[in-house]
Tab-separated table of C-alpha atoms and ligand atoms in Angstrom:
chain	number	residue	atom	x	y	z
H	1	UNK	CA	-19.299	64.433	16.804
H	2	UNK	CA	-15.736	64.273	16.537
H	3	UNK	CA	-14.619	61.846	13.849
H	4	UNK	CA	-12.389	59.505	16.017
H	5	UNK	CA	-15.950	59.427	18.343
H	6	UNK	CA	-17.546	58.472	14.747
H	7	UNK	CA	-15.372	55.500	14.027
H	8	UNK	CA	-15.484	54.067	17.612
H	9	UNK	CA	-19.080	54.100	17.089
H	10	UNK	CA	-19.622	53.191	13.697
H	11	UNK	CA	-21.071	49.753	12.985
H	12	UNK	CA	-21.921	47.857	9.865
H	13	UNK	CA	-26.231	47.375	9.887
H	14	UNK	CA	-27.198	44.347	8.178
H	15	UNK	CA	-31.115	44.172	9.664
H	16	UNK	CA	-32.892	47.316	8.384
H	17	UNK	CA	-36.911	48.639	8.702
H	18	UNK	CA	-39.059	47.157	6.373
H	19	UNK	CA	-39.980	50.472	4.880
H	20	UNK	CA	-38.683	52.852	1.597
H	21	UNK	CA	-36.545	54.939	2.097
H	22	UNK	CA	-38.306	58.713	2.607
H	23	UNK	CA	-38.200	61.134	-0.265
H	24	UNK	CA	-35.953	63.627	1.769
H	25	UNK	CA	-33.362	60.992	2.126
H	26	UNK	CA	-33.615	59.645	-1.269
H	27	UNK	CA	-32.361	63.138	-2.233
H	28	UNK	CA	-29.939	63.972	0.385
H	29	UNK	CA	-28.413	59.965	-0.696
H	30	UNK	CA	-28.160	61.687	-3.648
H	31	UNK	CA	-26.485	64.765	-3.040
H	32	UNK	CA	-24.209	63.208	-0.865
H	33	UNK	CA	-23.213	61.182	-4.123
H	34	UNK	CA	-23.051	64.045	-6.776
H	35	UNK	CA	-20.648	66.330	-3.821
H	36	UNK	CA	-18.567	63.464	-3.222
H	37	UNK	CA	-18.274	62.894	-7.381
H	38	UNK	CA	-17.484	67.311	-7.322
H	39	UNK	CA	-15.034	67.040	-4.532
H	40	UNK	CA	-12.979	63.695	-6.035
H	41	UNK	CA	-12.849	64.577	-9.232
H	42	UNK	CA	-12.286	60.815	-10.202
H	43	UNK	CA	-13.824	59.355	-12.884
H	44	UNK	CA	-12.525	55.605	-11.368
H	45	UNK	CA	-15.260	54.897	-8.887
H	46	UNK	CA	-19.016	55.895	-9.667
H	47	UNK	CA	-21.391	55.521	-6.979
H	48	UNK	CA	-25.194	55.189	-7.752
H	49	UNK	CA	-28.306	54.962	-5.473
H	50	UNK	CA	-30.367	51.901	-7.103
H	51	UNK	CA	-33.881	51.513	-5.455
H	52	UNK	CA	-34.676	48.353	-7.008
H	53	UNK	CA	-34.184	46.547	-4.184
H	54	UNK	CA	-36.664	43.736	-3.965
H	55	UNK	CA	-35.215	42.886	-7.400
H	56	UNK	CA	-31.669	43.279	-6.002
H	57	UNK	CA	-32.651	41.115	-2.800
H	58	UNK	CA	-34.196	38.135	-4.358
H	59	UNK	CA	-31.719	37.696	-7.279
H	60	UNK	CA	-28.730	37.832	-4.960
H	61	UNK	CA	-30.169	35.797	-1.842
H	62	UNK	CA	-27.617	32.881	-1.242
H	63	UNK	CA	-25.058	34.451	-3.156
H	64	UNK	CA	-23.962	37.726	-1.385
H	65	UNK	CA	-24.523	38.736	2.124
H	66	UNK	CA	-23.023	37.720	5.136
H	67	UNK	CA	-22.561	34.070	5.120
H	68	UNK	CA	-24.924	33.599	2.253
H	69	UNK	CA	-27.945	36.029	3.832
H	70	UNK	CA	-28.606	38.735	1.871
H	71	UNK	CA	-28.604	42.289	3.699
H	72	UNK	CA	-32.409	43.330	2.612
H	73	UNK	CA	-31.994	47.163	2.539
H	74	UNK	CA	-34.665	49.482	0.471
H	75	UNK	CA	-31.505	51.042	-1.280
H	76	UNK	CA	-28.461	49.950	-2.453
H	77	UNK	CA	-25.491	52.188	-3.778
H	78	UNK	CA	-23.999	50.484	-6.576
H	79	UNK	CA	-19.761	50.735	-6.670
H	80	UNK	CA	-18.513	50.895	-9.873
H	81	UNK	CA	-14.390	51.061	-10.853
H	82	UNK	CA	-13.768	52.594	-14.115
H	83	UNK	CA	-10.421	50.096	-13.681
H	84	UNK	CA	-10.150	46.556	-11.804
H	85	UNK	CA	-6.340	47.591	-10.890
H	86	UNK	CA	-5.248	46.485	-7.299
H	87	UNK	CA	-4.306	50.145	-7.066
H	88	UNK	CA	-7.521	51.735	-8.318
H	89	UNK	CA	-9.727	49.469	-5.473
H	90	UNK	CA	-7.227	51.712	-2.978
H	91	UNK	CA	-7.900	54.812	-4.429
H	92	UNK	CA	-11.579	54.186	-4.434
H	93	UNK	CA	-11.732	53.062	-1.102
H	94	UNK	CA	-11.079	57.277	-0.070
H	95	UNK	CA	-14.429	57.361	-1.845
H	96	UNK	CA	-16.343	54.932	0.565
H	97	UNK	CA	-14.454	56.339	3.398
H	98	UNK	CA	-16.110	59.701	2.512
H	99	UNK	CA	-19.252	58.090	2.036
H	100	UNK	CA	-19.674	56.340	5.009
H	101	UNK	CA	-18.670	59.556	7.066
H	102	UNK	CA	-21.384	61.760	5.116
H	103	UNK	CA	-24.195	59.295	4.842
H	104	UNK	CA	-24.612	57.918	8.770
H	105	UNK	CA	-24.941	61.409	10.113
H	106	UNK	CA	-28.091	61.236	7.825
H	107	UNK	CA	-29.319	58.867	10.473
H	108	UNK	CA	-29.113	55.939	8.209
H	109	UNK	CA	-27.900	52.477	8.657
H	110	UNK	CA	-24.841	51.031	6.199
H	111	UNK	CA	-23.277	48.321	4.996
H	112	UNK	CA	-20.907	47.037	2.118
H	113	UNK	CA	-21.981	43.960	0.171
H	114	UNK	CA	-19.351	42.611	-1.517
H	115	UNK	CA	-19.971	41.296	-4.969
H	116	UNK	CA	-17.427	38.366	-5.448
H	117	UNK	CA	-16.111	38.011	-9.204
H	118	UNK	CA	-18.071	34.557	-9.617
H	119	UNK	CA	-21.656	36.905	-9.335
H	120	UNK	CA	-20.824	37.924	-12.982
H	121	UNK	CA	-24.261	36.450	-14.273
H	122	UNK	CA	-26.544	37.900	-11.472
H	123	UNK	CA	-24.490	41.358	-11.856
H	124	UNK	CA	-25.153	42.027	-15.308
H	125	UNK	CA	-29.009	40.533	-15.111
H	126	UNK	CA	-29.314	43.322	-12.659
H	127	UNK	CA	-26.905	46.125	-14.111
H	128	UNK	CA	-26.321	45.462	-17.235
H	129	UNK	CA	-22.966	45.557	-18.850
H	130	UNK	CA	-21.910	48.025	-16.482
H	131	UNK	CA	-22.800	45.429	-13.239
H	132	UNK	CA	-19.357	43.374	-14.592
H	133	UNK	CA	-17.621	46.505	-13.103
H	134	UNK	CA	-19.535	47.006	-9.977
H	135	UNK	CA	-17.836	44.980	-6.954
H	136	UNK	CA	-19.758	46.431	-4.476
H	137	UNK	CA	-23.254	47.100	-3.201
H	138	UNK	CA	-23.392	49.422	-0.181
H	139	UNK	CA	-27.122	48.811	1.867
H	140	UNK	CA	-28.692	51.776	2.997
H	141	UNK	CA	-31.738	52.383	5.394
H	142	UNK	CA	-33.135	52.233	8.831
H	143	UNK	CA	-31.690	50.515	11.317
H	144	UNK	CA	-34.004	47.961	13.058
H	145	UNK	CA	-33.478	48.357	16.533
H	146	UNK	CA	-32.820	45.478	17.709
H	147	UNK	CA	-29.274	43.729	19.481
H	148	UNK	CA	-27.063	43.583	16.709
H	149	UNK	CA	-26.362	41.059	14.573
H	150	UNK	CA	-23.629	38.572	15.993
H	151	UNK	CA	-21.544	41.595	16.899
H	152	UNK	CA	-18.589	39.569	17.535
H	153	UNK	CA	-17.981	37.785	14.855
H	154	UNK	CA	-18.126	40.378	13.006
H	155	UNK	CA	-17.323	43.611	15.296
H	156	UNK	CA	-14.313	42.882	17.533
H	157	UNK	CA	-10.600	44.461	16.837
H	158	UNK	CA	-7.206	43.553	17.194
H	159	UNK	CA	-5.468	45.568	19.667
H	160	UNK	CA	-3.269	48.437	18.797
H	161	UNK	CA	-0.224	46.765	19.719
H	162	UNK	CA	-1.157	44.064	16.918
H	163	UNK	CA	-1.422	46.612	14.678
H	164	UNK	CA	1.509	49.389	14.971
H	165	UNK	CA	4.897	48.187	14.892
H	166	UNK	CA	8.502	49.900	14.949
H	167	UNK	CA	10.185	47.126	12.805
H	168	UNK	CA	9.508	45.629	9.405
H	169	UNK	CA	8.971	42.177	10.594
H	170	UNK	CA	6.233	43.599	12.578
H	171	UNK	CA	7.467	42.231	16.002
H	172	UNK	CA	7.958	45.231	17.807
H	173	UNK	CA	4.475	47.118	19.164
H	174	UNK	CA	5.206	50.513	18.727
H	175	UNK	CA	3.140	52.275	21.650
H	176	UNK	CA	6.446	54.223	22.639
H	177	UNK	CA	6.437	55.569	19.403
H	178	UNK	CA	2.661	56.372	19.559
H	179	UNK	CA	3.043	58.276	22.523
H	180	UNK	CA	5.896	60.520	21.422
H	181	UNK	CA	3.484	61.691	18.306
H	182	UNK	CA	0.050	62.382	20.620
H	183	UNK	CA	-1.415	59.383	18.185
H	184	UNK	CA	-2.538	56.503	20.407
H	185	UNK	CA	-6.009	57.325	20.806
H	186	UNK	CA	-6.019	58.038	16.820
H	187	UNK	CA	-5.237	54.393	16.258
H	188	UNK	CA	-7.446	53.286	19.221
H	189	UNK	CA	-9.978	54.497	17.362
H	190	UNK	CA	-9.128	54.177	13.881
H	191	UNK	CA	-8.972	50.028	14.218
H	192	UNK	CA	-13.127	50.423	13.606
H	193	UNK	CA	-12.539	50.990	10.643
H	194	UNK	CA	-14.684	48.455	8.907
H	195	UNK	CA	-12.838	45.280	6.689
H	196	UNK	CA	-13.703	42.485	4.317
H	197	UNK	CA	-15.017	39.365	7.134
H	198	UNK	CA	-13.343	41.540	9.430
H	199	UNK	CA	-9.810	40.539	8.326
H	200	UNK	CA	-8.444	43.923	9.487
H	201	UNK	CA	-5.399	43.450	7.239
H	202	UNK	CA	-3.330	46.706	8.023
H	203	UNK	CA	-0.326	46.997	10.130
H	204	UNK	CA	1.594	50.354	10.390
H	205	UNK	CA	4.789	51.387	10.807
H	206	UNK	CA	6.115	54.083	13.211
H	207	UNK	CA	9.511	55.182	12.047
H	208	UNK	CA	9.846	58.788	14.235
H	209	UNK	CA	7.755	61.162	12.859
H	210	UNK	CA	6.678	58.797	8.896
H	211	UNK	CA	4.077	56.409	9.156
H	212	UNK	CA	3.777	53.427	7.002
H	213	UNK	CA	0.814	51.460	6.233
H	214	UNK	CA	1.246	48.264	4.736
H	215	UNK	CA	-1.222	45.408	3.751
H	216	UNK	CA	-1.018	41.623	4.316
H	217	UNK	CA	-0.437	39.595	1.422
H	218	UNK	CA	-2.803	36.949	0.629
H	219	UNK	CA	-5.749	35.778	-1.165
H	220	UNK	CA	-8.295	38.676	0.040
H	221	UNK	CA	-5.847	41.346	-1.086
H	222	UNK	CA	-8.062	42.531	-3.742
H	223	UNK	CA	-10.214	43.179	-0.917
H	224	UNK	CA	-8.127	44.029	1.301
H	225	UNK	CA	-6.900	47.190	-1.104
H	226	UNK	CA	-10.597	48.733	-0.831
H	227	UNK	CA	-9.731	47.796	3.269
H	228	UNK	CA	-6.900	49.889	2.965
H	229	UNK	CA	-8.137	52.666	1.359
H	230	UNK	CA	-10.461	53.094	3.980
H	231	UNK	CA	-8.250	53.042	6.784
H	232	UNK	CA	-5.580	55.301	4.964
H	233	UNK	CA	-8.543	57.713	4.129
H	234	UNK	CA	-10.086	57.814	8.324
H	235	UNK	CA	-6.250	57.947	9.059
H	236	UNK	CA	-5.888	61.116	6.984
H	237	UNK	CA	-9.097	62.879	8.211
H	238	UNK	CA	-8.415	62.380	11.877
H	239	UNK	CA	-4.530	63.799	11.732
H	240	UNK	CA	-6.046	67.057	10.071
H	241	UNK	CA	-8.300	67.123	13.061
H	242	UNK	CA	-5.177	67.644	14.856
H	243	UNK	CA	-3.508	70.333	12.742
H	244	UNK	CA	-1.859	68.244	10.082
H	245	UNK	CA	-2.135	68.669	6.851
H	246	UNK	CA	-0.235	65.754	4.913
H	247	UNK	CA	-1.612	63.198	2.231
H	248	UNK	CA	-0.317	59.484	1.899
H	249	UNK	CA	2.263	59.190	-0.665
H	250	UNK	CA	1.262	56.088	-2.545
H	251	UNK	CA	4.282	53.469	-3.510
H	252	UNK	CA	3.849	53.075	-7.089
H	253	UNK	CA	5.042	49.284	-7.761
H	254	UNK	CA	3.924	47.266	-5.067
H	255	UNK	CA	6.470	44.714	-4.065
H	256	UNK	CA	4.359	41.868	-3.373
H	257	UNK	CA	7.455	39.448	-2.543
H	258	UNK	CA	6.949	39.348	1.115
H	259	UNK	CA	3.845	38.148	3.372
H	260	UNK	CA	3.512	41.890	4.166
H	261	UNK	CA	3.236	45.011	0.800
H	262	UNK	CA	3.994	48.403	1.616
H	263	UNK	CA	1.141	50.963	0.006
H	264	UNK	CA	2.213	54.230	1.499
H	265	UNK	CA	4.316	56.637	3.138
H	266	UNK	CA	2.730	60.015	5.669
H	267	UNK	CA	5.190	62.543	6.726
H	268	UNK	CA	3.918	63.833	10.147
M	301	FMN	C1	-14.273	45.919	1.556
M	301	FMN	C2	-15.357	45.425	2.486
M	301	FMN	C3	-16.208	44.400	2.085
M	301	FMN	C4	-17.226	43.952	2.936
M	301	FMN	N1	-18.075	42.968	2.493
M	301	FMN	C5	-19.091	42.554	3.300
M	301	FMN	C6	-20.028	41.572	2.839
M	301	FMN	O1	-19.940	41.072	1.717
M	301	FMN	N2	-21.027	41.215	3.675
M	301	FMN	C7	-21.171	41.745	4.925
M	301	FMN	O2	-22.107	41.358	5.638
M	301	FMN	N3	-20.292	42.673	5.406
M	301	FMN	C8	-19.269	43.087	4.614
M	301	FMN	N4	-18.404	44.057	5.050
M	301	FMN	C9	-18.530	44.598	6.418
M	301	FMN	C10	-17.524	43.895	7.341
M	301	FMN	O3	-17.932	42.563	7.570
M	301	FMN	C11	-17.425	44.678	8.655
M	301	FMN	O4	-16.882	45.937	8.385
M	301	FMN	C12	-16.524	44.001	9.673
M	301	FMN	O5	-17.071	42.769	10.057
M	301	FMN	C13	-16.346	44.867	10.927
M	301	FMN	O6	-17.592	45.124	11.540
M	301	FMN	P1	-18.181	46.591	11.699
M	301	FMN	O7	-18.214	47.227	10.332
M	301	FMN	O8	-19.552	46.392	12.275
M	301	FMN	O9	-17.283	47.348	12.624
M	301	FMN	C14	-17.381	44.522	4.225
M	301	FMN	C15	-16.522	45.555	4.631
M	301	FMN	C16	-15.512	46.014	3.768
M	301	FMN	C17	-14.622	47.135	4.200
């Protein structure tokens, strides 16, 4: 499957089987894990298959979840950041974008739990010291099939056009713009990208052939920085896809003055 097919019909699974996960996937969980940790390089983000997950369900039941309901998965990939910087959740989030795109073509259902900073008690009684650092649990296992779970609150997308822009107040859509480089389907389909509740905080710049990709500024941008990662990473994978072979040049002091922070600059 082509990847911009793969984000269009990617979805975060929150009701799983009530069954382990099989030995064979156990390991290939795992070796998806240990390549992405060979291929990064990156000792910021360490990802871990836990399998304790009656013990992770009951003690964070009401606290995590969506709206309070815990996602009861039999595994759960622990996401740990070596360093709590705004910049480091970005980086990381090329790591879940890489996981997500190797671990659903195992035929497995996903989706990231976030752990909020207030969980400090229940994430060390389940981690250990280490669990103060983990911010995120990603659920793994078999889909129950079954109509999803309220798939629009928590599926549907802002348009493209609320999303690209040619203007830094973010007032002009910039489908022109999008034509001229072959890359409206690429942002039809990247906007499934998943987001924290959905907030789908990106916008983009088209300014000829550089992109921008800024983030908007308020309380969730912690989150939103793993958000952005995400995007930045599927964004990156789907223009090599089409011959191009650039990387996002990261600003290094985000200028957070504005309701809108620029994060990064790709030459096309
Ligand atoms: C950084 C991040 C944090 C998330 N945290 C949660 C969460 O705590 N609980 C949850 O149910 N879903 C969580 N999600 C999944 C989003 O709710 C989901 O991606 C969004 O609603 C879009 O739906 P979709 O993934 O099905 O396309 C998170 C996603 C991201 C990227």
């Amino acid at each position: 499957m082509t990847l911009m097919n793969f984000l269009k019909e990617r979805r975060s699974i929150r009701e799983f089987e009530n069954r382990p996960l099989d030995p064979d996937d156990v390991s290939n969980i795992r070796n998806v894990i240990a390549e992405i940790g060979n291929d990064f390089g990156w000792d910021e983000v360490t990802l871990d298959l836990n399998l304790d997950s009656d013990l992770i369900f009951n003690e964070l039941n009401g606290k995590a979840g969506y709206a309070g309901v815990m996602v009861k998965a039999p595994g759960y990939i622990t996401v740990q950041y070596g360093n709590r910087d705004k910049m480091n959740y970005l980086k990381g989030a090329f790591v879940l974008g890489e996981l997500e795109t190797r671990i659903l073509p195992l035929g497995l259902g996903y989706c990231i739990i976030t752990l909020e900073d207030h969980l400090i008690e229940s994430k060390r009684e389940l981690f250990g010291l280490k669990g103060e650092n983990i911010d995120f649990l990603i659920a793994v296992g078999y889909q129950q099939h079954k109509p999803p779970f309220n798939p629009e609150a928590t599926s549907s997308r802002k348009t493209v056009d609320e999303i690209t822009f040619t203007d830094e107040n973010f007032t002009k859509p910039a489908s022109e713009a999008l034509s001229k480089l072959n890359m409206q389907d690429l942002f039809y389909a990247l906007r499934y990208s998943p987001s924290y509740k959905n907030k789908q905080p990106w916008r983009f710049l088209v300014d000829g052939s550089e992109i921008y990709a800024y983030v908007v500024n308020d309380e969730d941008l912690k989150h939103s920085m793993t958000d952005m990662g995400i995007i930045m990473y599927y964004f990156q994978e789907m223009v090599k896809t089409m011959g191009i072979k650039g990387n996002w040049e990261i600003v290094k002091d985000l200028d957070a003055a504005d309701g809108f922070i620029k994060l990064g600059r790709f030459k096309i």
